[in-house]
Amino acid sequence: MTRSDIRLGADIGGTFTDIALEVGEDIYSTKLLTNYTKPEQSILDGMEIVAKDAGIDVSEISIVIHGTTLATNALIERRGARTALVTTDGFRDVIEMRTENRFEQYDLNLKLPLPLIPREDRYAVKGRISAKGDELQPLDEEALEALADTLVAEGFEAVAIGFIHSYLNPSHEERAREIIARKLDVPISISAEVSPQMREFERFNTVCANAYVRPQMSEYLGRLQGRLKDLGVTCPVFIIHSGGGLISVETAAEFPVRLVESGPAGGAIFAADVAKRFNLDHVVSYDMGGTTAKICLIDDYQPQTARTFEVARTYRFSKGSGMPISIPVIEMIEIGAGGGSIAWVDAMGRIETGPESAGSEPGPACYQNGGMRPTITDADLVLGKLDPDNFADGKIKLSTENAVAAIARDVGDKLKIDAQAAAFGVVEVVDENMANAARVHAVENGKNINNNVMIAFGGAAPLHAARLCEKLGVQQCLIPMGAGVGSAIGFLRAPFGYEALASKIMPLCEFDHATLNTLLGDLKHTAESFVRAGTKNEMEREVTAFMRYAGQGWEIPVILPDRDFTEADREGIETSFKERYSHFFGRAVVGPEIEFVTFSVKAQDVMEAPEGVDLQTDGVVRDIATTRQVFDPTTGTELVTGMVARDDLAPGDRIVGPVVISERETSTIVTSPFDAVIQGDGTILLVRKGVTS
Amino acid sequence: MSQIGEIRMQVAWNRLISIVEEQALTLLRTAFSTSVREAGDLSAGVFDPQCRMLAQAVTGTPGHVNSMAEAVKHFANEIPRDQMYPGDTYVTNDPWKGTGHLHDITMVSPSFKGDELVGFFACTAHVVDVGGRGFGADGKSVYEEGIQIPIMKFAERGEVDRALVALIRANVREPNQVIGDFYSLAACNDVGHMRLMEMMNEAGYDNLDVLGDFILSRTHTAMMERVAELPKGKWSNDMLTDGYDTPIKLVAEVQISEGKVNVDFTGTDAMSPWGINVPLTYTRAYASYALKCFVAPDIPNNAASLAAFDVSSPSNIVNAERPAPVSLRHVIGHMIPDLVLGALAKAMPGKILAEGAGALWNIHISARPVKGRDGQYAEVLMFNSGGMGARPGLDGLAATAFPSGVHTMPIEATEHTGPVVIWRKELRPGSGGDGQYRGGLGQVMEVSALEGHEFDFSAMFDRITQAARGRDGGKDGALGSVALDDGTKLRPKGWQHVPAGKRLILELPGGGGFGPPEARKAEARKADERKGYVTGGLK
């Protein structure tokens, strides 16, 4: 396979399915409503549309890259298979007891999320591995034989196996799988394979989630492949995983939990690709849709990654209210701030927004679809940021009157301020919430966000990006072409990549290079064999150790040289750790031991890098004839604001803010501190007035 | 204030809350003690120059709610303004001026914009060791409980006091971790200060006067509205807790008047000779927490939200005087919310949850190889929770910390810290008090030393003789128990030995039920049996 072939990206989201077809330099895209009963149908329909637009036959497509929220939705909506958990005696309730904490301390009526697998479907067997990986107590195979009969009798559709310390020694889990598989013909997932990381709650929950969505996902993926073949699309199909790489359909069917959050991962890759095209080393991507906003840090064209995240948060997106999933993932912060987020006023007369969303049904008040409660979109409309007659290509006529009424009723009247001030308040609060989330996220990663260039995409992001940049002290922001289907385009840019992880606690003072070389050798093998399944291209690898001072609970990533270690490497690793630590937290600590906790090897194929160009920060100023009164948040007043269609702008144009640049599905708001400069490929650059570098 | 000005103030308030959240997260990320980093036993906040708390991080635990708020006043009293410099950090672990026991280190840093003092950042965290007898109830006075650090400078103009550091290192069992935590505390205040400066520069503020007044006046108004909705009068409640060796009676009278709720602890038993006494500042924190959960759960913590509540007590176990031993002040302190809520239940019947396990079941294990064998020495600390009381309309939460805000630790992580094996940590069937709504289940734990090792442990357990009481006809939660696997009963408090080869069995108490058992719905009973939440259900 070469990268110049005809490539199709398909992103199934909660509301829309986005399709992007790349033929040479050209991209053809479309957006369809997601078909809930037959999700593959939306892909097939979309594929036909873009193929027709591009003038190709679907059989000419050389690769299909697919990402989907189906696994995520199955977890959120609890629509998975009837699953049994087989676990270590004494630990039946790990996934139910969680962290024994209340994520909201003042709510006496708090409800904790129900465990994915109810207590009656969790079975315990004797057998115990120690924290050193030795067998403390043999596995009770007789009991397992009997248990297998029970599982058959109960009619379970999937089985998860999670034993204590299996990430160190998987032999009991493997043996248990063998015994059960002899009697029960359903998919069995074991935690040592799905998520070989320390911390039983996270690991058990991850293996349960995997087992829970596995029958449904493998059936869906099989159906998709079949339907594609029927249409003559015989090319390979690859699936994008939450870490942003590609895996085979077979791997995806075995480890479907790795598909959770694959759509947003595509968005981050999209932004990373834009960053590469403009030689931008430090980028923050900002994706705002109908329900949530997602923010991701991208350094050196690589999105930030993490080893665990939380899905299906049940309580105002609060940390701790969802299910932890321990898999490699593109790390982003997601908050309940989208165009449809509802605004309200709390007991102290403070404006609050989200996370409740009006969704597409009934939608914002201004859609005239029965929605009565004010949303961010309504506030944007009241402030003049949206053109009521040309929204979504004129397909949806917006009612300013409805928006004003909703904002006045639920916000303005309560605060005794007019609708415009109230709308300003709503938008300021949501922008501030996003800015705070972005800042905290940056801090957690030891970064300072105002050195970054923002890349904004998703329907609502261009409306808020300039103000967000003001709040974050960010100087430049890009609004790329195709921003509406950013994730699907991102899929086309994804490498064949896989990250293999293993936990191994080893104090640096007991540095054992032989053990380390063996362990990393295994990880390299695992990661590369996944990648080899998809590509013959050259591969690159990254080896990371997650390290900490003994006694700390959080590790920081330290990049290790990719070669065999000798005793002499101890000192260099210590130095690297201390440098990283100082970078994150100001100064290294004197005294405590340093230790390794987890190792990771990431392998991916080497991508053909697009030719990078530097940002064009200046251009020829164009006068804009049409103007409208738009509220300017910086000055707090309405200003005469230019109105121009994105299609009417040409590379090299500079437009002086405040101005509104409208396009099919959104508008870019250039606030008064910014100008816009159109780049060679049509990307809009927002640049602070007076900043030229 | 102009309409736009109003919005800008709201946004700035938001930002201030976000700043203290960053401050707390920095502490969480860098801390060494398991109690901070895994369990979240910390707090962080920002104050104006008059020491009024303007915002507090959501991350953290209620025990520090306004104990830390009070602490800042002590710092300002003892360090003269003309001796405060940019880059300073002050420290104490005084139980009466800080947050109730020597293990909690409180640090306060002045925040200067140019030459002007614009506020203070404060934070508190529980460190792993302070010397003395260790974390336990056996001290006869605070002098036996560890090193005392009076209010003093940890750093002046950015320079850490090396003499203080050397002194502390020489007095604690885990000097690296303890000093590491001192640095973490100081660093988190620095982060807060940096963010505050960014915000003030951006907004063009020279000081926090206007913003502070806005926050406090808004909060005050909201609190007054909430208090006005409450019935007026006096209601009292009492409760027995296990005590060290004999039960201790706690009494609270809640008086709701115009714009004020007062809790008075007259009638409560006298101080104990053991380290379970509570300085008033900690009592106040948990009494305020209980009131706030019920009256104003959604209103942010600041000086104005806390000002609506007042706490008073003659000298007794919840107003222990120096030099009383106070190491395990949480064992009694964690019972105070149930005590106060019980009084509110009389004022507003049908609206308040039943009693729960209350105090965390913390266990400090000191493990070593058996005589004549090689092995590992280690100090291991675990936090575990019993069941919460049933709520009107909802079953109690099983194995969930209340009122404490801490987390438990993963057993896989615990087993890496020392030669111990946790053989069991799961729900305890039948331990929730029956009722229309069932009390939350406690849990069962089995712990042994790794082969070739033995251990001592400091017990800090309660509700072994005095159950969590049901409410409105609900039954009591099951009592807790501490024993060895051979049936030997152990004491609920104090240091004890677990020989090699034996398992320590902890049965944590359940929460009380709410409403008469006969009113429990049939399908709820069926589910309890199916899930094995009651005995005789799932095998």
Short mmCIF file of C-alpha atoms in Angstrom, two decimals, chain B residues 112-439:
data_model
loop_
_atom_site.label_atom_id
_atom_site.label_comp_id
_atom_site.label_asym_id
_atom_site.label_seq_id
_atom_site.Cartn_x
_atom_site.Cartn_y
_atom_site.Cartn_z
CA PHE B 112 2.47 40.03 46.83
CA LYS B 113 1.72 42.06 43.74
CA GLY B 114 4.66 44.39 43.60
CA ASP B 115 4.94 45.61 47.18
CA GLU B 116 1.32 45.16 48.02
CA LEU B 117 0.13 42.13 49.99
CA VAL B 118 -2.92 41.02 48.01
CA GLY B 119 -3.70 37.76 49.76
CA PHE B 120 -2.55 34.39 51.09
CA PHE B 121 -2.49 30.88 49.70
CA ALA B 122 -2.88 28.08 52.20
CA CYS B 123 -2.77 24.33 51.94
CA THR B 124 -2.83 21.36 54.28
CA ALA B 125 -1.80 17.74 53.87
CA HIS B 126 -1.43 14.67 56.06
CA VAL B 127 2.22 13.52 56.06
CA VAL B 128 3.34 9.96 56.60
CA ASP B 129 5.12 10.45 59.92
CA VAL B 130 5.87 13.09 62.54
CA GLY B 131 7.93 10.94 64.90
CA GLY B 132 6.75 10.26 68.45
CA ARG B 133 4.69 7.13 68.95
CA GLY B 134 3.47 7.09 65.36
CA PHE B 135 -0.09 7.39 64.08
CA GLY B 136 -2.17 5.89 66.88
CA ALA B 137 -4.14 6.43 70.05
CA ASP B 138 -1.50 5.45 72.58
CA GLY B 139 0.09 8.82 73.35
CA LYS B 140 -0.73 10.26 76.77
CA SER B 141 -0.19 13.82 75.64
CA VAL B 142 0.60 15.66 72.43
CA TYR B 143 4.27 15.64 73.47
CA GLU B 144 4.36 11.89 72.89
CA GLU B 145 2.73 12.17 69.50
CA GLY B 146 5.60 13.68 67.59
CA ILE B 147 7.50 16.80 66.77
CA GLN B 148 5.62 20.08 67.12
CA ILE B 149 6.31 22.84 64.64
CA PRO B 150 5.10 26.20 65.94
CA ILE B 151 4.04 28.80 63.38
CA MET B 152 7.31 29.80 61.72
CA LYS B 153 8.95 30.40 58.37
CA PHE B 154 9.67 27.38 56.18
CA ALA B 155 11.13 29.66 53.53
CA GLU B 156 12.06 33.34 53.59
CA ARG B 157 12.32 35.15 50.27
CA GLY B 158 12.45 31.74 48.58
CA GLU B 159 15.26 30.40 50.80
CA VAL B 160 14.28 27.24 52.68
CA ASP B 161 15.24 27.20 56.38
CA ARG B 162 17.88 24.45 56.45
CA ALA B 163 17.95 24.29 60.23
CA LEU B 164 14.24 23.52 60.33
CA VAL B 165 14.63 20.87 57.66
CA ALA B 166 17.51 19.23 59.53
CA LEU B 167 15.53 19.25 62.75
CA ILE B 168 12.53 17.60 61.13
CA ARG B 169 14.66 15.04 59.31
CA ALA B 170 16.16 14.00 62.63
CA ASN B 171 12.73 13.58 64.25
CA VAL B 172 10.71 11.52 61.78
CA ARG B 173 10.83 7.92 60.57
CA GLU B 174 10.56 8.63 56.85
CA PRO B 175 12.56 11.87 56.44
CA ASN B 176 12.70 11.76 52.64
CA GLN B 177 8.99 11.44 52.23
CA VAL B 178 8.13 13.98 54.90
CA ILE B 179 10.50 16.61 53.57
CA GLY B 180 9.33 15.76 50.06
CA ASP B 181 5.82 16.61 51.16
CA PHE B 182 6.98 19.90 52.70
CA TYR B 183 8.35 20.84 49.29
CA SER B 184 5.12 19.77 47.60
CA LEU B 185 3.06 21.94 49.91
CA ALA B 186 5.25 24.96 49.28
CA ALA B 187 5.21 24.32 45.52
CA CYS B 188 1.44 24.20 45.35
CA ASN B 189 1.15 27.62 47.01
CA ASP B 190 3.65 28.94 44.48
CA VAL B 191 1.53 27.65 41.62
CA GLY B 192 -1.51 29.38 43.12
CA HIS B 193 0.38 32.64 43.44
CA MET B 194 1.63 32.49 39.85
CA ARG B 195 -1.86 31.90 38.48
CA LEU B 196 -3.30 34.66 40.61
CA MET B 197 -0.77 37.14 39.24
CA GLU B 198 -1.62 36.14 35.67
CA MET B 199 -5.27 36.64 36.36
CA MET B 200 -4.82 40.02 38.10
CA ASN B 201 -2.60 41.31 35.31
CA GLU B 202 -5.08 40.19 32.71
CA ALA B 203 -8.07 41.70 34.50
CA GLY B 204 -6.18 44.83 35.52
CA TYR B 205 -6.68 44.29 39.26
CA ASP B 206 -4.27 45.87 41.75
CA ASN B 207 -5.84 44.00 44.64
CA LEU B 208 -8.68 41.59 45.36
CA ASP B 209 -10.85 44.01 47.36
CA VAL B 210 -13.67 44.46 44.88
CA LEU B 211 -13.70 40.85 43.78
CA GLY B 212 -13.55 39.65 47.38
CA ASP B 213 -16.50 41.82 48.38
CA PHE B 214 -18.45 40.61 45.37
CA ILE B 215 -17.83 36.94 46.22
CA LEU B 216 -18.57 37.29 49.89
CA SER B 217 -21.65 39.49 49.54
CA ARG B 218 -23.17 37.19 46.91
CA THR B 219 -22.48 34.15 49.03
CA HIS B 220 -23.80 35.83 52.16
CA THR B 221 -27.09 36.69 50.47
CA ALA B 222 -27.52 33.15 49.19
CA MET B 223 -26.70 31.66 52.59
CA MET B 224 -29.16 33.94 54.33
CA GLU B 225 -31.90 32.85 51.94
CA ARG B 226 -31.14 29.22 52.72
CA VAL B 227 -31.05 29.70 56.47
CA ALA B 228 -34.31 31.66 56.31
CA GLU B 229 -36.00 28.58 54.83
CA LEU B 230 -35.09 26.46 57.87
CA PRO B 231 -37.43 26.02 60.86
CA LYS B 232 -36.36 28.08 63.87
CA GLY B 233 -35.70 26.54 67.27
CA LYS B 234 -33.44 24.21 69.25
CA TRP B 235 -33.02 20.48 68.79
CA SER B 236 -30.57 18.21 70.50
CA ASN B 237 -29.19 14.76 69.86
CA ASP B 238 -26.78 12.40 71.52
CA MET B 239 -24.79 9.41 70.41
CA LEU B 240 -22.50 6.81 71.97
CA THR B 241 -19.25 5.90 70.31
CA ASP B 242 -16.85 3.12 71.27
CA GLY B 243 -14.15 5.31 72.81
CA TYR B 244 -10.73 3.82 73.50
CA ASP B 245 -11.88 1.32 76.14
CA THR B 246 -15.21 2.64 77.41
CA PRO B 247 -18.05 4.24 75.40
CA ILE B 248 -18.07 7.99 75.01
CA LYS B 249 -21.20 10.09 74.85
CA LEU B 250 -21.43 12.93 72.37
CA VAL B 251 -24.15 15.57 72.70
CA ALA B 252 -25.02 18.34 70.28
CA GLU B 253 -27.68 21.01 70.35
CA VAL B 254 -28.47 22.69 67.08
CA GLN B 255 -30.04 26.12 67.34
CA ILE B 256 -31.43 27.70 64.21
CA SER B 257 -32.12 31.40 64.53
CA GLU B 258 -32.34 34.38 62.19
CA GLY B 259 -29.40 34.13 59.80
CA LYS B 260 -27.43 31.70 61.96
CA VAL B 261 -27.11 28.05 62.82
CA ASN B 262 -25.24 27.29 66.05
CA VAL B 263 -24.09 23.90 67.25
CA ASP B 264 -23.21 23.53 70.93
CA PHE B 265 -21.57 20.45 72.41
CA THR B 266 -22.40 20.97 76.09
CA GLY B 267 -23.04 17.63 77.79
CA THR B 268 -20.43 15.74 75.78
CA ASP B 269 -18.08 13.50 77.78
CA ALA B 270 -14.80 14.80 79.14
CA MET B 271 -11.44 14.44 77.45
CA SER B 272 -10.02 10.93 77.09
CA PRO B 273 -6.59 9.94 78.44
CA TRP B 274 -6.01 8.43 74.96
CA GLY B 275 -5.25 10.11 71.64
CA ILE B 276 -8.82 10.33 70.41
CA ASN B 277 -9.44 13.88 71.62
CA VAL B 278 -10.54 16.54 69.16
CA PRO B 279 -9.40 20.17 69.06
CA LEU B 280 -12.39 22.47 68.56
CA THR B 281 -11.18 23.59 65.15
CA TYR B 282 -11.67 20.06 63.78
CA THR B 283 -15.04 19.71 65.51
CA ARG B 284 -16.09 22.96 63.90
CA ALA B 285 -14.99 21.71 60.50
CA TYR B 286 -17.11 18.57 60.61
CA ALA B 287 -20.10 20.27 62.23
CA SER B 288 -20.03 22.91 59.49
CA TYR B 289 -19.62 20.24 56.86
CA ALA B 290 -22.76 18.43 58.03
CA LEU B 291 -24.77 21.64 58.06
CA LYS B 292 -23.51 22.69 54.67
CA CYS B 293 -24.37 19.32 53.07
CA PHE B 294 -27.92 19.81 54.15
CA VAL B 295 -28.41 23.56 53.91
CA ALA B 296 -26.24 24.67 51.00
CA PRO B 297 -24.50 21.83 49.17
CA ASP B 298 -24.22 23.86 45.97
CA ILE B 299 -22.77 27.06 47.45
CA PRO B 300 -18.97 27.31 47.19
CA ASN B 301 -16.92 27.27 50.38
CA ASN B 302 -15.65 30.67 51.47
CA ALA B 303 -15.65 32.90 54.51
CA ALA B 304 -19.27 33.96 53.94
CA SER B 305 -20.66 30.44 53.50
CA LEU B 306 -18.90 29.30 56.67
CA ALA B 307 -19.91 32.40 58.63
CA ALA B 308 -23.51 31.24 58.76
CA PHE B 309 -22.47 28.40 61.06
CA ASP B 310 -21.14 28.72 64.58
CA VAL B 311 -19.81 26.10 66.93
CA SER B 312 -19.33 26.27 70.68
CA SER B 313 -18.37 23.85 73.39
CA PRO B 314 -17.09 23.79 76.94
CA SER B 315 -13.85 21.91 77.45
CA ASN B 316 -14.51 18.22 76.66
CA ILE B 317 -13.51 15.53 74.19
CA VAL B 318 -14.64 17.63 71.19
CA ASN B 319 -12.96 20.74 72.58
CA ALA B 320 -9.79 19.17 73.90
CA GLU B 321 -7.24 21.50 75.41
CA ARG B 322 -3.51 21.43 75.03
CA PRO B 323 -1.64 19.20 75.80
CA ALA B 324 -4.27 16.49 75.24
CA PRO B 325 -3.27 13.67 72.88
CA VAL B 326 -5.12 14.16 69.58
CA SER B 327 -3.48 11.89 67.01
CA LEU B 328 -6.69 10.01 66.16
CA ARG B 329 -8.97 13.01 66.41
CA HIS B 330 -10.74 11.77 63.29
CA VAL B 331 -12.26 8.75 65.06
CA ILE B 332 -14.51 11.01 67.11
CA GLY B 333 -14.45 13.87 64.58
CA HIS B 334 -15.94 11.67 61.84
CA MET B 335 -18.92 10.92 64.11
CA ILE B 336 -19.83 14.59 64.45
CA PRO B 337 -21.77 14.86 61.15
CA ASP B 338 -24.09 12.00 62.15
CA LEU B 339 -24.51 13.61 65.57
CA VAL B 340 -25.41 17.01 64.08
CA LEU B 341 -27.58 15.56 61.31
CA GLY B 342 -29.45 13.59 63.98
CA ALA B 343 -30.42 16.87 65.63
CA LEU B 344 -31.52 18.30 62.26
CA ALA B 345 -33.63 15.16 61.73
CA LYS B 346 -35.68 16.21 64.73
CA ALA B 347 -36.17 19.66 63.23
CA MET B 348 -37.03 18.27 59.81
CA PRO B 349 -38.29 14.70 60.15
CA GLY B 350 -38.10 12.44 57.10
CA LYS B 351 -35.39 14.42 55.39
CA ILE B 352 -32.13 13.25 56.93
CA LEU B 353 -30.17 10.08 56.25
CA ALA B 354 -29.58 7.41 58.89
CA GLU B 355 -26.28 7.04 60.74
CA GLY B 356 -23.40 5.33 58.97
CA ALA B 357 -20.07 3.76 59.80
CA GLY B 358 -18.67 7.26 60.28
CA ALA B 359 -15.01 7.01 61.11
CA LEU B 360 -12.73 5.59 58.44
CA TRP B 361 -11.19 2.25 59.32
CA ASN B 362 -7.60 3.31 58.92
CA ILE B 363 -4.96 0.75 59.63
CA HIS B 364 -1.28 1.42 60.03
CA ILE B 365 0.82 -1.74 59.65
CA SER B 366 4.42 -2.05 60.73
CA ALA B 367 5.78 -5.22 59.12
CA ARG B 368 9.11 -7.01 59.69
CA PRO B 369 10.78 -10.37 59.05
CA VAL B 370 10.29 -12.98 61.78
CA LYS B 371 13.24 -13.36 64.08
CA GLY B 372 16.27 -14.90 62.46
CA ARG B 373 15.06 -14.45 58.90
CA ASP B 374 15.85 -11.96 56.18
CA GLY B 375 13.09 -9.88 54.76
CA GLN B 376 11.56 -6.49 54.42
CA TYR B 377 10.67 -3.83 56.98
CA ALA B 378 7.85 -1.51 55.98
CA GLU B 379 5.22 0.92 57.19
CA VAL B 380 1.94 0.42 55.34
CA LEU B 381 -1.11 2.66 55.67
CA MET B 382 -4.57 1.82 54.36
CA PHE B 383 -7.89 3.66 54.42
CA ASN B 384 -11.07 1.57 54.32
CA SER B 385 -14.71 2.47 54.66
CA GLY B 386 -17.82 0.91 56.11
CA GLY B 387 -21.35 1.60 54.92
CA MET B 388 -23.16 4.93 54.73
CA GLY B 389 -26.59 5.37 56.27
CA ALA B 390 -29.69 4.91 54.12
CA ARG B 391 -31.08 8.11 52.64
CA PRO B 392 -34.75 9.08 52.42
CA GLY B 393 -35.53 7.56 49.02
CA LEU B 394 -32.20 5.79 48.46
CA ASP B 395 -30.27 2.88 49.95
CA GLY B 396 -27.04 3.81 51.72
CA LEU B 397 -23.80 3.68 49.75
CA ALA B 398 -21.80 0.53 50.46
CA ALA B 399 -18.16 0.75 51.55
CA THR B 400 -18.02 4.48 50.93
CA ALA B 401 -16.23 7.12 52.99
CA PHE B 402 -18.57 9.57 54.73
CA PRO B 403 -18.03 12.18 56.04
CA SER B 404 -14.38 11.88 55.07
CA GLY B 405 -13.60 12.72 51.47
CA VAL B 406 -10.73 10.29 50.98
CA HIS B 407 -10.23 7.35 48.61
CA THR B 408 -9.04 3.86 49.38
CA MET B 409 -5.79 2.58 47.84
CA PRO B 410 -5.60 -0.21 45.26
CA ILE B 411 -4.56 -3.40 47.10
CA GLU B 412 -2.08 -4.13 44.34
CA ALA B 413 -0.34 -0.84 45.15
CA THR B 414 -0.50 -1.53 48.89
CA GLU B 415 1.11 -4.95 48.47
CA HIS B 416 3.98 -3.29 46.63
CA THR B 417 4.72 -1.06 49.62
CA GLY B 418 5.48 -3.86 52.05
CA PRO B 419 5.43 -7.61 52.87
CA VAL B 420 1.68 -7.89 53.41
CA VAL B 421 -0.99 -9.84 51.56
CA ILE B 422 -4.59 -8.67 51.43
CA TRP B 423 -6.54 -11.87 50.99
CA ARG B 424 -9.95 -10.36 50.99
CA LYS B 425 -11.49 -6.94 50.51
CA GLU B 426 -15.12 -7.26 49.55
CA LEU B 427 -18.63 -6.31 50.59
CA ARG B 428 -19.95 -7.72 53.84
CA PRO B 429 -23.35 -9.33 53.22
CA GLY B 430 -26.07 -8.60 55.76
CA SER B 431 -24.28 -5.65 57.33
CA GLY B 432 -26.62 -2.92 56.06
CA GLY B 433 -29.41 -2.00 58.49
CA ASP B 434 -32.79 -3.17 57.21
CA GLY B 435 -35.44 -0.61 56.36
CA GLN B 436 -37.58 0.82 53.61
CA TYR B 437 -34.22 1.96 52.35
CA ARG B 438 -31.34 -0.30 53.35
CA GLY B 439 -28.16 0.92 55.01
#
